[in-house]
Coordinates of C-alpha atoms in Angstrom, one line a residue:
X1265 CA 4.4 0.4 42.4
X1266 CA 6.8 -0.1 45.1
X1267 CA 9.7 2.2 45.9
X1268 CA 12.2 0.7 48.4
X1269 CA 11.6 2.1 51.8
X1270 CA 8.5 2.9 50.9
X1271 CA 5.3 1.1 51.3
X1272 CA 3.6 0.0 48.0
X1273 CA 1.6 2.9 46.0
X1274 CA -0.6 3.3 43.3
X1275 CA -3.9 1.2 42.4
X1276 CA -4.1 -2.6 44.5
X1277 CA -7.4 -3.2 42.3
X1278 CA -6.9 -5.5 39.2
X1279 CA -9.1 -8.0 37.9
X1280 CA -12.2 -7.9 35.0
X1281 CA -14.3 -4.9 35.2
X1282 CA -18.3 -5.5 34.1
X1283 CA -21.3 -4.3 34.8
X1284 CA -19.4 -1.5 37.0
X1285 CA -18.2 -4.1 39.2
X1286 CA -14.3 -5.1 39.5
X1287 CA -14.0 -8.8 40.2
X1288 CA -11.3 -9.0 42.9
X1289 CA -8.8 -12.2 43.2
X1290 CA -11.0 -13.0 46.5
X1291 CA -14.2 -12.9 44.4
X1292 CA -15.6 -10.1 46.2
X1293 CA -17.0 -7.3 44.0
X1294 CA -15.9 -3.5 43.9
X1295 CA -17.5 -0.8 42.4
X1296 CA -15.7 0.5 39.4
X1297 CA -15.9 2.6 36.2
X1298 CA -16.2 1.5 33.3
X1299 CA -13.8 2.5 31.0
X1300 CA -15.3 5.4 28.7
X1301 CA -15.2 4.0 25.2
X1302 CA -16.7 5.8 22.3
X1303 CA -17.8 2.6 20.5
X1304 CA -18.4 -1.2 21.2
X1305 CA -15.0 -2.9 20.5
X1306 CA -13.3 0.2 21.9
X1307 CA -15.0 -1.4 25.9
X1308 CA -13.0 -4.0 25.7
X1309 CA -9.6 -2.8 24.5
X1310 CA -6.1 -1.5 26.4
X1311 CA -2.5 -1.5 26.2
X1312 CA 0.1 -1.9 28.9
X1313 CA 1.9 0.9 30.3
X1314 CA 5.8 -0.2 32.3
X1315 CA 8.2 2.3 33.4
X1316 CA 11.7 0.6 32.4
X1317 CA 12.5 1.7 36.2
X1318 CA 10.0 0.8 38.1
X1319 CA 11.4 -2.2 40.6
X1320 CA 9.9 -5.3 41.6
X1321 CA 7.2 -5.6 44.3
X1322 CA 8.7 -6.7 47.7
X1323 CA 6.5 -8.0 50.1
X1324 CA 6.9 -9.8 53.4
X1325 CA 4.8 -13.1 54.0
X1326 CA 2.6 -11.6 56.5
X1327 CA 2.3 -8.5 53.7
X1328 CA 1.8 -11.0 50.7
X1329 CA -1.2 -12.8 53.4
X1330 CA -2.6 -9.5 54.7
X1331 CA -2.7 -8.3 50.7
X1332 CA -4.5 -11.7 49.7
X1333 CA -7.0 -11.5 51.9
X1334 CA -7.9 -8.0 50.9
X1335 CA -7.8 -9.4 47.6
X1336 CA -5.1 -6.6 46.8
X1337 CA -2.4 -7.1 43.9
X1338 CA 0.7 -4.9 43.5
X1339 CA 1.8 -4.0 40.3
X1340 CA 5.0 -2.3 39.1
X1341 CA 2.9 -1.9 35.6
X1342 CA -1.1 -0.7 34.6
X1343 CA -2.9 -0.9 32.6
X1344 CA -4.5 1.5 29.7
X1345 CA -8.3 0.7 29.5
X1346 CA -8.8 2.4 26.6
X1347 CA -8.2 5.9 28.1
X1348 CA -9.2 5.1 31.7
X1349 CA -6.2 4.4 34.3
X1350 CA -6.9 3.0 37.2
X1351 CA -10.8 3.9 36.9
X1352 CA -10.0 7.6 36.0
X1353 CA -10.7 8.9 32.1
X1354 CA -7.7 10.7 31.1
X1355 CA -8.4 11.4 27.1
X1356 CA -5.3 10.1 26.0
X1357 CA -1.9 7.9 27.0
X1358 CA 1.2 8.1 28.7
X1359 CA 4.8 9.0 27.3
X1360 CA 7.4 7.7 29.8
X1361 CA 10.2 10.1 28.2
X1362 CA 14.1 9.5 28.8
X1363 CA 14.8 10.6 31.9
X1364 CA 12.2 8.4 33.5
X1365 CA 9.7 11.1 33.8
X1366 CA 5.9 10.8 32.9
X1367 CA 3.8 12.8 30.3
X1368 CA -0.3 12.5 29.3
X1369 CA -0.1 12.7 25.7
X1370 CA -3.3 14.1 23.4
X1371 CA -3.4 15.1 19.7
X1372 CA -5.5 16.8 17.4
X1373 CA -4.6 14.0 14.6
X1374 CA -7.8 13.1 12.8
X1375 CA -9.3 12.1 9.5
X1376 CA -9.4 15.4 8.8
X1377 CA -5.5 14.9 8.1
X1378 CA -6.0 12.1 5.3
X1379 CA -4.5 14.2 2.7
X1380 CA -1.8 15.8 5.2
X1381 CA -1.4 18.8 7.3
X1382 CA -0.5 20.0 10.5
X1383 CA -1.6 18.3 14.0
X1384 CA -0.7 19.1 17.4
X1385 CA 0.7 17.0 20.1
X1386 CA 0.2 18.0 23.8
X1387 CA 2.6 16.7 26.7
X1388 CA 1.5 17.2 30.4
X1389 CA 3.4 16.0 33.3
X1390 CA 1.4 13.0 34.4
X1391 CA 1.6 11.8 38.2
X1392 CA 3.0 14.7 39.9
X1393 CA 1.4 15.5 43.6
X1394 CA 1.0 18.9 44.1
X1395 CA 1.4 21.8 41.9
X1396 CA 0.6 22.7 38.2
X1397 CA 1.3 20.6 35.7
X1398 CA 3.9 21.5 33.3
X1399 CA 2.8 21.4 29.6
X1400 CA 4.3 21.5 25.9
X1401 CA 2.2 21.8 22.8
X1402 CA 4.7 20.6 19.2
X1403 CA 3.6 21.3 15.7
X1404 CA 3.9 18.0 13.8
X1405 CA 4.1 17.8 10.3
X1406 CA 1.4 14.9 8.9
X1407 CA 2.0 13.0 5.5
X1408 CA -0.7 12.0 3.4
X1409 CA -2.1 9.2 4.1
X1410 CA -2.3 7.2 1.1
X1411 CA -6.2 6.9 0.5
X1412 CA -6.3 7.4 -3.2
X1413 CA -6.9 3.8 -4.3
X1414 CA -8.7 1.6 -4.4
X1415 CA -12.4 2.8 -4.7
X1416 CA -14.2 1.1 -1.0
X1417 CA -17.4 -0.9 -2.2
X1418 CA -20.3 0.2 -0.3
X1419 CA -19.2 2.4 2.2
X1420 CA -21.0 5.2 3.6
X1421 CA -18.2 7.6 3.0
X1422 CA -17.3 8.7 6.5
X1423 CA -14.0 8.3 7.8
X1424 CA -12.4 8.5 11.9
X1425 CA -9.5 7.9 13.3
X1426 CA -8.7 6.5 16.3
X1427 CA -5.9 5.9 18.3
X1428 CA -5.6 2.0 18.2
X1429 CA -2.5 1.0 21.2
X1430 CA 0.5 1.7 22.3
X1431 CA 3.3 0.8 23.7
X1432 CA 4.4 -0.1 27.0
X1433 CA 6.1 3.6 27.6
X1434 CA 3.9 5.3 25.0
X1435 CA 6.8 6.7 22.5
X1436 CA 4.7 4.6 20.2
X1437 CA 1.6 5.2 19.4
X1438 CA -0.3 3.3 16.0
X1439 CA -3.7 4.7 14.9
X1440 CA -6.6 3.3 13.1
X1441 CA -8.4 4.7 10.0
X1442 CA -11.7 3.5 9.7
X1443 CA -14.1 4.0 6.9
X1444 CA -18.1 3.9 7.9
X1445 CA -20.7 1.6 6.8
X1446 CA -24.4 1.3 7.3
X1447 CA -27.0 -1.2 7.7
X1448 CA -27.6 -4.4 10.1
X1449 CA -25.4 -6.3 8.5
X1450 CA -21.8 -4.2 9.7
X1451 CA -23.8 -3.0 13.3
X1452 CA -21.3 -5.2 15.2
X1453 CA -18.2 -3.8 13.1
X1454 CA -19.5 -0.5 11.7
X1455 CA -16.4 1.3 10.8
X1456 CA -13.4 -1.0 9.1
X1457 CA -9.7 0.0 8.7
X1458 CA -8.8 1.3 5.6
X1459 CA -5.1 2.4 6.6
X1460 CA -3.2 2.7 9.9
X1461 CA -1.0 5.7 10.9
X1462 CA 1.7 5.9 13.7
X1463 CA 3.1 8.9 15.8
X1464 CA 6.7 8.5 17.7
X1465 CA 8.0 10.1 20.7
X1466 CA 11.5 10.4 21.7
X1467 CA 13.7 12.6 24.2
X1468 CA 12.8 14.7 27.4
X1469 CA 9.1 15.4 27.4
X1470 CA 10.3 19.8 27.6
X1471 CA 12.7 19.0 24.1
X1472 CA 10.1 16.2 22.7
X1473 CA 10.8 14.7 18.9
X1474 CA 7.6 13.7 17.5
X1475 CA 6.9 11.9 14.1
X1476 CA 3.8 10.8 12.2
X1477 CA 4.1 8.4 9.5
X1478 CA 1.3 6.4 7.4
X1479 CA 2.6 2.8 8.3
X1480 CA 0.2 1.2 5.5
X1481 CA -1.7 3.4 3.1
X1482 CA -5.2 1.8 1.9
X1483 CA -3.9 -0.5 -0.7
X1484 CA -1.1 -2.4 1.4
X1485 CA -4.3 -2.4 4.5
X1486 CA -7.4 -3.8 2.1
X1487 CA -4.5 -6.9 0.9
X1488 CA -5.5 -8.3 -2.3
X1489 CA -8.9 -10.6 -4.1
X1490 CA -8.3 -13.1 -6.6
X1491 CA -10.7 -15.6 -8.4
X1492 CA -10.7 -18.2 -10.8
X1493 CA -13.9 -19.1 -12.0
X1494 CA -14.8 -22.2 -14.0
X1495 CA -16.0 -22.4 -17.6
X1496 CA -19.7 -23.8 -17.8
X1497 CA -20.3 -25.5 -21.1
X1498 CA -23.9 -25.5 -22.2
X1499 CA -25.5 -28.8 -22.8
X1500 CA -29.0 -28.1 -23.9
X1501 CA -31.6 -30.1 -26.3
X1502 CA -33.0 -28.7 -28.9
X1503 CA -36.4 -29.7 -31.1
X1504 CA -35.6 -28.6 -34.3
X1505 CA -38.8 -28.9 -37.2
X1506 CA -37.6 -29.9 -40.3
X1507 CA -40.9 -29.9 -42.1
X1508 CA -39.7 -30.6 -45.9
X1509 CA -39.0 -34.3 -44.2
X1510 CA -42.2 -34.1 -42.3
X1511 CA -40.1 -34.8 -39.3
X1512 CA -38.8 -33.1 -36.1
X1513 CA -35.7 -34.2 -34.3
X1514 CA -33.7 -33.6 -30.9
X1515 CA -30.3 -32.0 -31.3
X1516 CA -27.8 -30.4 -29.2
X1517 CA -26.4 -28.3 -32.6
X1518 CA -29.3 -26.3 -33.9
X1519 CA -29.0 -26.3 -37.9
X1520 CA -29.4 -22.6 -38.5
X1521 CA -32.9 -22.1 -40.9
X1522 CA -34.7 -24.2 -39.3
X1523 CA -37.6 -23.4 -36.7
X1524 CA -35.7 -24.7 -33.2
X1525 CA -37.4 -24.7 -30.2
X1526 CA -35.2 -25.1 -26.6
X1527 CA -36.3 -28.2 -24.8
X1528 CA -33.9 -29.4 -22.0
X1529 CA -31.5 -26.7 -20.3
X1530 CA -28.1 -27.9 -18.5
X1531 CA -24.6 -27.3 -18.3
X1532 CA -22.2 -29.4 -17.7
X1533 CA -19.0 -28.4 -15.9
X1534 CA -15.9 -30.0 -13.9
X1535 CA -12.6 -28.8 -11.9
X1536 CA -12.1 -26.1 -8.9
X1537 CA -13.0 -22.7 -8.7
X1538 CA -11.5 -20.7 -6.0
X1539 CA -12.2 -16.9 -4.7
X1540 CA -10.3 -15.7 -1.9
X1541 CA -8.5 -12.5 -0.1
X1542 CA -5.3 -12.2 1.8
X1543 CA -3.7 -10.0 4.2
X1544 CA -6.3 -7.4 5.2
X1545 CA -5.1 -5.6 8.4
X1546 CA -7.6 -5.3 10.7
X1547 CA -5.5 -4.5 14.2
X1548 CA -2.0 -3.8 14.8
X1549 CA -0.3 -4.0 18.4
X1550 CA 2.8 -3.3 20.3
X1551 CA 5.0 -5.9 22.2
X1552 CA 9.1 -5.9 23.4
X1553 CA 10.0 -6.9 19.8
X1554 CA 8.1 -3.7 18.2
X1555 CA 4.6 -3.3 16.2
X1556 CA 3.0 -6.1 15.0
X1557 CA 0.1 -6.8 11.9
X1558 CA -3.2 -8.5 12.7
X1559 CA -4.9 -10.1 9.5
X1560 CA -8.1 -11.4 8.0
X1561 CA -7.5 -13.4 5.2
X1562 CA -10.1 -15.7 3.6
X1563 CA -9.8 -18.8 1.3
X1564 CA -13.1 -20.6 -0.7
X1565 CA -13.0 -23.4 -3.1
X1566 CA -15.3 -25.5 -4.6
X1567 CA -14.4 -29.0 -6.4
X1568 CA -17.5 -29.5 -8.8
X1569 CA -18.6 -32.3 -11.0
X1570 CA -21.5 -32.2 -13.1
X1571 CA -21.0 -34.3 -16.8
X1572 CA -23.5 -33.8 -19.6
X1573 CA -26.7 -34.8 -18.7
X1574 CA -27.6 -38.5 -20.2
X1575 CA -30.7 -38.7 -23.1
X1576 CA -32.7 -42.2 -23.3
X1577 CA -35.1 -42.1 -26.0
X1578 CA -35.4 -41.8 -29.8
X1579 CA -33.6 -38.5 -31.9
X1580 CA -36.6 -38.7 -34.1
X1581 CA -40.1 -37.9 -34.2
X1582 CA -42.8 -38.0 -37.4
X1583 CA -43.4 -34.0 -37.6
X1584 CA -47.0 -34.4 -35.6
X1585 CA -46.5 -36.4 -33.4
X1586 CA -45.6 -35.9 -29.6
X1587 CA -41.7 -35.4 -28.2
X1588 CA -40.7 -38.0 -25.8
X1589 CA -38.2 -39.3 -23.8
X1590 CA -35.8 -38.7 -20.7
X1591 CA -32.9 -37.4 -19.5
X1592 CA -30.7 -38.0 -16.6
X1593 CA -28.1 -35.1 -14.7
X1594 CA -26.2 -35.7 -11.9
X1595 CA -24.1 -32.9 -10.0
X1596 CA -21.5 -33.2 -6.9
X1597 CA -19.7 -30.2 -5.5
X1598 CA -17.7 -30.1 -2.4
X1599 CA -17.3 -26.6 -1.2
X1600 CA -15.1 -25.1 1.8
X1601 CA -14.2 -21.8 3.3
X1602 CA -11.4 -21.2 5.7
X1603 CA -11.4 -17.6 7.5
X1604 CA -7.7 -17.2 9.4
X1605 CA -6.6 -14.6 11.6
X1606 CA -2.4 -14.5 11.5
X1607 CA 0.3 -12.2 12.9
X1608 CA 2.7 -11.0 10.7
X1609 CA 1.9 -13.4 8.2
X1610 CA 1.7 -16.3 10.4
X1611 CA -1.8 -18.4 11.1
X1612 CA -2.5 -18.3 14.7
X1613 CA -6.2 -19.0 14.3
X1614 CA -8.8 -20.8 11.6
X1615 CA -12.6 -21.4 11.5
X1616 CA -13.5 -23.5 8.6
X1617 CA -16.9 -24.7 7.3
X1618 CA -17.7 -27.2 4.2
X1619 CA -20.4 -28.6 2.3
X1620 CA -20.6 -31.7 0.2
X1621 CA -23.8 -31.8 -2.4
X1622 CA -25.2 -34.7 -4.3
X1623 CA -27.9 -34.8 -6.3
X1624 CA -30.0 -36.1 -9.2
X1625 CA -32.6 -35.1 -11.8
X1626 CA -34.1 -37.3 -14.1
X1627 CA -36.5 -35.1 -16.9
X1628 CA -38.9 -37.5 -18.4
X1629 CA -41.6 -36.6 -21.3
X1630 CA -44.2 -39.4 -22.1
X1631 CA -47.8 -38.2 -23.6
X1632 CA -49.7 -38.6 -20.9
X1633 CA -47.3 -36.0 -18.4
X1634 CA -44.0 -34.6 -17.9
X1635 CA -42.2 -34.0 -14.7
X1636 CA -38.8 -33.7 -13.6
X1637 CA -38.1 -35.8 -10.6
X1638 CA -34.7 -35.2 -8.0
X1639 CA -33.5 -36.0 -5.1
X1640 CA -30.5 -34.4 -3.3
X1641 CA -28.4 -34.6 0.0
X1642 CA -26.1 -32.2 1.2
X1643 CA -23.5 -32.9 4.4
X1644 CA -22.4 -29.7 6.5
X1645 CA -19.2 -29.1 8.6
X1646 CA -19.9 -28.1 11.5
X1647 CA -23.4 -29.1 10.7
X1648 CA -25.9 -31.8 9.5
X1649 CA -26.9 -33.5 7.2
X1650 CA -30.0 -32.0 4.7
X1651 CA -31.7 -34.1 1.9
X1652 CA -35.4 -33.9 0.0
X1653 CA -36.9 -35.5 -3.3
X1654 CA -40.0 -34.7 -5.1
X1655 CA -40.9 -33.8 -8.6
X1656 CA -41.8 -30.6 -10.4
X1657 CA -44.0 -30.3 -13.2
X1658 CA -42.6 -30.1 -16.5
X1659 CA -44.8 -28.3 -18.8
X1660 CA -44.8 -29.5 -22.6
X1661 CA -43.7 -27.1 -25.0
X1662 CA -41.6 -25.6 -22.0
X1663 CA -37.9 -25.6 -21.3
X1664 CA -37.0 -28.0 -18.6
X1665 CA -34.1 -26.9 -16.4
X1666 CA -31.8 -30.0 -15.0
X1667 CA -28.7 -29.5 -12.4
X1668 CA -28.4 -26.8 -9.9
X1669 CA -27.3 -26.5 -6.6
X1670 CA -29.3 -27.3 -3.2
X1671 CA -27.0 -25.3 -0.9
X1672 CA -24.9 -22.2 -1.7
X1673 CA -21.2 -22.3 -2.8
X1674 CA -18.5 -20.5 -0.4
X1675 CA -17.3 -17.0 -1.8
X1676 CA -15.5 -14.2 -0.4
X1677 CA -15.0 -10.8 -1.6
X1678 CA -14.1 -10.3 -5.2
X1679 CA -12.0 -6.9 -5.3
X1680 CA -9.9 -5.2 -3.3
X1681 CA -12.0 -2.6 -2.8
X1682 CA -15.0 -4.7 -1.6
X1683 CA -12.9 -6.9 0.9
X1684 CA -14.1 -4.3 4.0
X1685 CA -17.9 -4.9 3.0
X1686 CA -17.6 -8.8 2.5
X1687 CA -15.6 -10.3 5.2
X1688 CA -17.6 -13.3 6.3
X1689 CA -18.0 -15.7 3.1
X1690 CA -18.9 -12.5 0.8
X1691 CA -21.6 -11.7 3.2
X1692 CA -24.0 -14.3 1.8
X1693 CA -26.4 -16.3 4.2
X1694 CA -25.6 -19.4 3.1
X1695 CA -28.1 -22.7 3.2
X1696 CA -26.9 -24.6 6.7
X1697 CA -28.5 -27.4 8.5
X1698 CA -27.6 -28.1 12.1
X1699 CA -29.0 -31.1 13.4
X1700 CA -31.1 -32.1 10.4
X1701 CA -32.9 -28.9 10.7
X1702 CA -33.1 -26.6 7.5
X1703 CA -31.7 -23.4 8.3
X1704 CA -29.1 -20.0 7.2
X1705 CA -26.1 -19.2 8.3
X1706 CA -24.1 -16.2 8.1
X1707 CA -20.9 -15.5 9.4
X1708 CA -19.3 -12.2 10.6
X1709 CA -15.9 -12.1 12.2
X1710 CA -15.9 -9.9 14.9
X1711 CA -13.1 -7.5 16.7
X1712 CA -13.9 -7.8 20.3
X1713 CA -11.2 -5.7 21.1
X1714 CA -8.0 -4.2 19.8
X1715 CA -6.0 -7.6 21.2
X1716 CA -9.3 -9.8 20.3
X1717 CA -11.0 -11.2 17.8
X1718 CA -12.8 -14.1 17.0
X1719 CA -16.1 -15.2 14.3
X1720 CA -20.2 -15.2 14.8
X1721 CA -22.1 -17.4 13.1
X1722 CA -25.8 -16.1 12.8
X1723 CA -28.3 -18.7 12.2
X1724 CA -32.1 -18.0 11.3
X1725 CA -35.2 -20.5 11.6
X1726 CA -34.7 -20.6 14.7
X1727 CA -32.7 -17.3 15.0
X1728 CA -29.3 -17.9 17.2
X1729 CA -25.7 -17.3 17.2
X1730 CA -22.7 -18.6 18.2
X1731 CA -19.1 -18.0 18.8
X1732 CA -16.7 -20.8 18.0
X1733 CA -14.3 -21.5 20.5
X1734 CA -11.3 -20.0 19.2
X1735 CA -10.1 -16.5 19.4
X1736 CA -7.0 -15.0 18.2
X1737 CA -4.7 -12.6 20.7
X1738 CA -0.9 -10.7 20.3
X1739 CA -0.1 -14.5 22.2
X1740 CA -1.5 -16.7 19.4
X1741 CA -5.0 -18.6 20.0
X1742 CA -6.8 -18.9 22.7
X1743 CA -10.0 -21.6 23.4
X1744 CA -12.6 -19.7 25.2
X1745 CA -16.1 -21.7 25.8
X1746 CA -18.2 -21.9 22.9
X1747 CA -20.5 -18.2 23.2
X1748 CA -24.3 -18.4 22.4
X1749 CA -25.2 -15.2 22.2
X1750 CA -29.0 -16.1 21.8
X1751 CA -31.8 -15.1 19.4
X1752 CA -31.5 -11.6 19.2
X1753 CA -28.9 -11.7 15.9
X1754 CA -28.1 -7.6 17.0
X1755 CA -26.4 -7.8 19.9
X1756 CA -22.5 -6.9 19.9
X1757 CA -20.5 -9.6 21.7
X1758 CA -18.1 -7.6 23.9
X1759 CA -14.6 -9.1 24.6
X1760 CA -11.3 -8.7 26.3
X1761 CA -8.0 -9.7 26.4
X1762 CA -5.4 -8.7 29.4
X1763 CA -1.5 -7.9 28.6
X1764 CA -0.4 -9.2 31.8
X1765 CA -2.3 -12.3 32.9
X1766 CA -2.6 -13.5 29.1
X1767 CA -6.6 -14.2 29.8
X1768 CA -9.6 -13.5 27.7
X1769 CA -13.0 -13.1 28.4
X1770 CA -16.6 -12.4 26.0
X1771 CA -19.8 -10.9 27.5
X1772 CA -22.8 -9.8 26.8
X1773 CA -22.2 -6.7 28.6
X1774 CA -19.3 -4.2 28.0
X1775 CA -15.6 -5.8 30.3
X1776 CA -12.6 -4.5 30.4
X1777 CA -9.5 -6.0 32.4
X1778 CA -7.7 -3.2 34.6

């Protein structure tokens, strides 16, 4: 900060913090904490802190030279890396109150207080040289917080809150409540919001007003699911016996009586189904213009296209004598998801991913054998392109099964309640080909850090994952280099996003801007 008539004071240091290094504007490297965060997108994460007084640096030429070379940068703001300022832990934020004077802030506020209760707030003069610290502890009522509804698929039932940002003078602060979930597949985002709560701060920090209100209960934080499923009309053949005639004949309308005997199996079926979720907060974050919603919303649809399958051959057979004939099915499905970050109901950023299918089956029955021959090719964005053919025996007196899909159809998450477990195309590894090589893909979108978040894409066969290019921030989107995080499909990709340069950065290894 600078003071006029005094020389600049405060931390000169600024840059991206990894590995315990700072990365200084000169590229030299300084040793540095790392912020202490209790989890993996917690690294990464901070808020800006301003005082509406501070003034604006002044520095001569020979100042602005001598700092440069140094590699020194004057600030008249900080920043909050998670609860670290200026390399120091300090277990909470800072309240600049009315008169201009500074306060650490803590709080007892926890999940404990879902259903409501009493928490304490604790202001301690922050910044003072000298002297002990004067202190106030409030009483603050808490509300409940709204968790009744809807029942959350698959969770392993634990809850935390967590204090999420703040803003620039910390008489703001929005929290995060998370519910718990176990396995592999949620290691790189193992607790999910479920409802965000806010406490306020207004007046002299020694006559403090402090609120807490639920800012979105569960329901209004999950958003909503909705389908519409197609209707799939059977179309199978039937051998029916009609010994009386000393006959047997094909039909696709069983005469009840009679002994009937399923032959070909298909379904025939045409239009769009679509499955999708909208408006599930996962971040909120201050800026001048107040607090601000970050959401996941997902959208899949599939056009499909498969008519009744085609019979060549007679209906009618003497009673003892063999079944022949063929039949031909065709099926085309295009099938897309779109996974899209916005801000206060505005798209800032989009992955999307599509599949187009074709494919044939021609089910032929002669007496000396009967097979079922196809051939398929299926086109991926971003992708390749897959295709086969071959035959499969078809066993006579058995059922032989025509249509069917060579790659997987996009989904999402078909409740409100289950939209926290299935983010990421319902959580399904989905048949991919990159490159004309057979493969999965599944794909999990991924906080980074309170201020950034982006999408994985796990592949298998061989195992690797990448990081598209785009990654949403408070600003809108940013293009960051494609990431490939390797083979090992585990690994948490770390991120960061700084309030006062606008830059972002991922890692393998925990960074934090300061």
């Amino acid at each position: 900060m600078s003071t006029p008539g005094v020389p600049p004071w405060g931390c000169p240091w600024h840059g991206l913090v990894k590995d315990y290094r700072l990365t200084l504007p000169t590229g030299d490297l300084l040793v540095y904490p790392t912020p202490n965060a209790g989890g993996l997108w917690e690294a990464g994460s901070n808020a800006l802190i301003q005082h509406p007084a501070a003034p604006e640096i002044e520095r001569s030429s020979e100042e602005a030279a001598a700092d440069a070379a140094a590699g020194r940068q004057w600030w008249n703001k900080a920043i909050l890396a998670w609860n670290s300022l200026h390399g120091k832990n300090i277990g909470g934020w800072i309240y600049i109150d009315s008169a201009g004077a500074c306060w650490r802030v803590t709080t007892t506020l926890s999940a404990l207080h879902m259903s409501g209760g009493t928490a304490e707030v604790k202001l301690k003069r922050f910044g003072l040289l000298g002297g002990s610290a004067e202190e106030h502890t409030y009483s603050v009522s808490v509300p409940n917080m709204g968790q009744g509804s809807p029942a959350i698929e698959g969770s392993n039932g634990s809850y935390l809150l967590t204090r999420y940002h703040t803003n620039k003078v910390g008489s703001a602060a929005v929290f995060e409540l998370a519910v718990g979930f176990s396995g592999d597949r949620y290691a790189h985002w193992p607790r999910r919001p479920c409802g965000w709560v806010e406490i306020k701060l207004s007046g002299p920090g020694a006559e403090c007003v402090i609120s807490v209100a639920t800012v979105k209960n569960r329901a209004e934080t999950l958003g909503s699911a909705t389908t519409s499923e197609l209707t799939r009309i059977p179309d199978n053949w039937y051998v029916q016996e009609h010994p009386a005639e000393s006959k047997k004949r094909l039909t696709q309308t069983p005469l009840s009586g009679f002994t009937t005997f399923l032959l070909v199996q298909h379904e025939a079926v045409s239009g769009i189904e679509a499955r999708s979720y909208t408006g599930y907060t996962v971040g909120m974050f201050y800026d001048d213009a107040g607090l601000h919603e970050l959401t996941i919303s997902e959208q899949a649809q599939t056009s499909y296209s498969s008519p009744p399958a085609i019979h060549s051959g007679p209906v009618e057979f003497d009673f003892n004598a063999p079944v022949t004939g063929s039949w031909y099915s065709s099926t085309s499905f295009t099938t897309s998801l779109r996974i899209i970050y916005a801000i206060d109901g505005e798209e800032v950023c989009t992955y999307d991913y599509s599949a187009v299918q074709t494919s044939s089956q021609t089910g032929t029955i002669t007496n000396g054998a009967s097979n079922i021959e196809f051939t398929w090719s299926v086109s991926y964005a971003p992708g390749g392109v897959s295709s086969g053919s071959g035959n499969i025996v078809w066993v006579v007196d058995g059922v032989g099964a025509l249509g069917g899909d060579y790659t997987a159809r996009f989904s999402t998450a078909m409740s409100d309640g289950a939209i926290p477990r299935d983010m990421g195309g319902n959580g399904i590894a989905y048949r991919w080909s990159t490159s004309g090589t057979a493969r999965t893909m599944r794909l999990f979108p991924h906080r980074h850090a309170n201020t950034l978040f982006g999408n994985c894409e796990r592949y298998t066969d061989p195992p690797a994952t990448s990081y598209p290019a785009a990654v949403a921030t408070p600003v809108g989107a940013l293009s960051l280099p494609v990431f490939v995080g390797g083979s090992d499909q585990t690994v948490f990709v770390y991120g960061s996003w700084c309030p006062v340069t606008g830059q972002a950065v991922r890692a393998l290894e925990p960074v934090c801007w300061v």
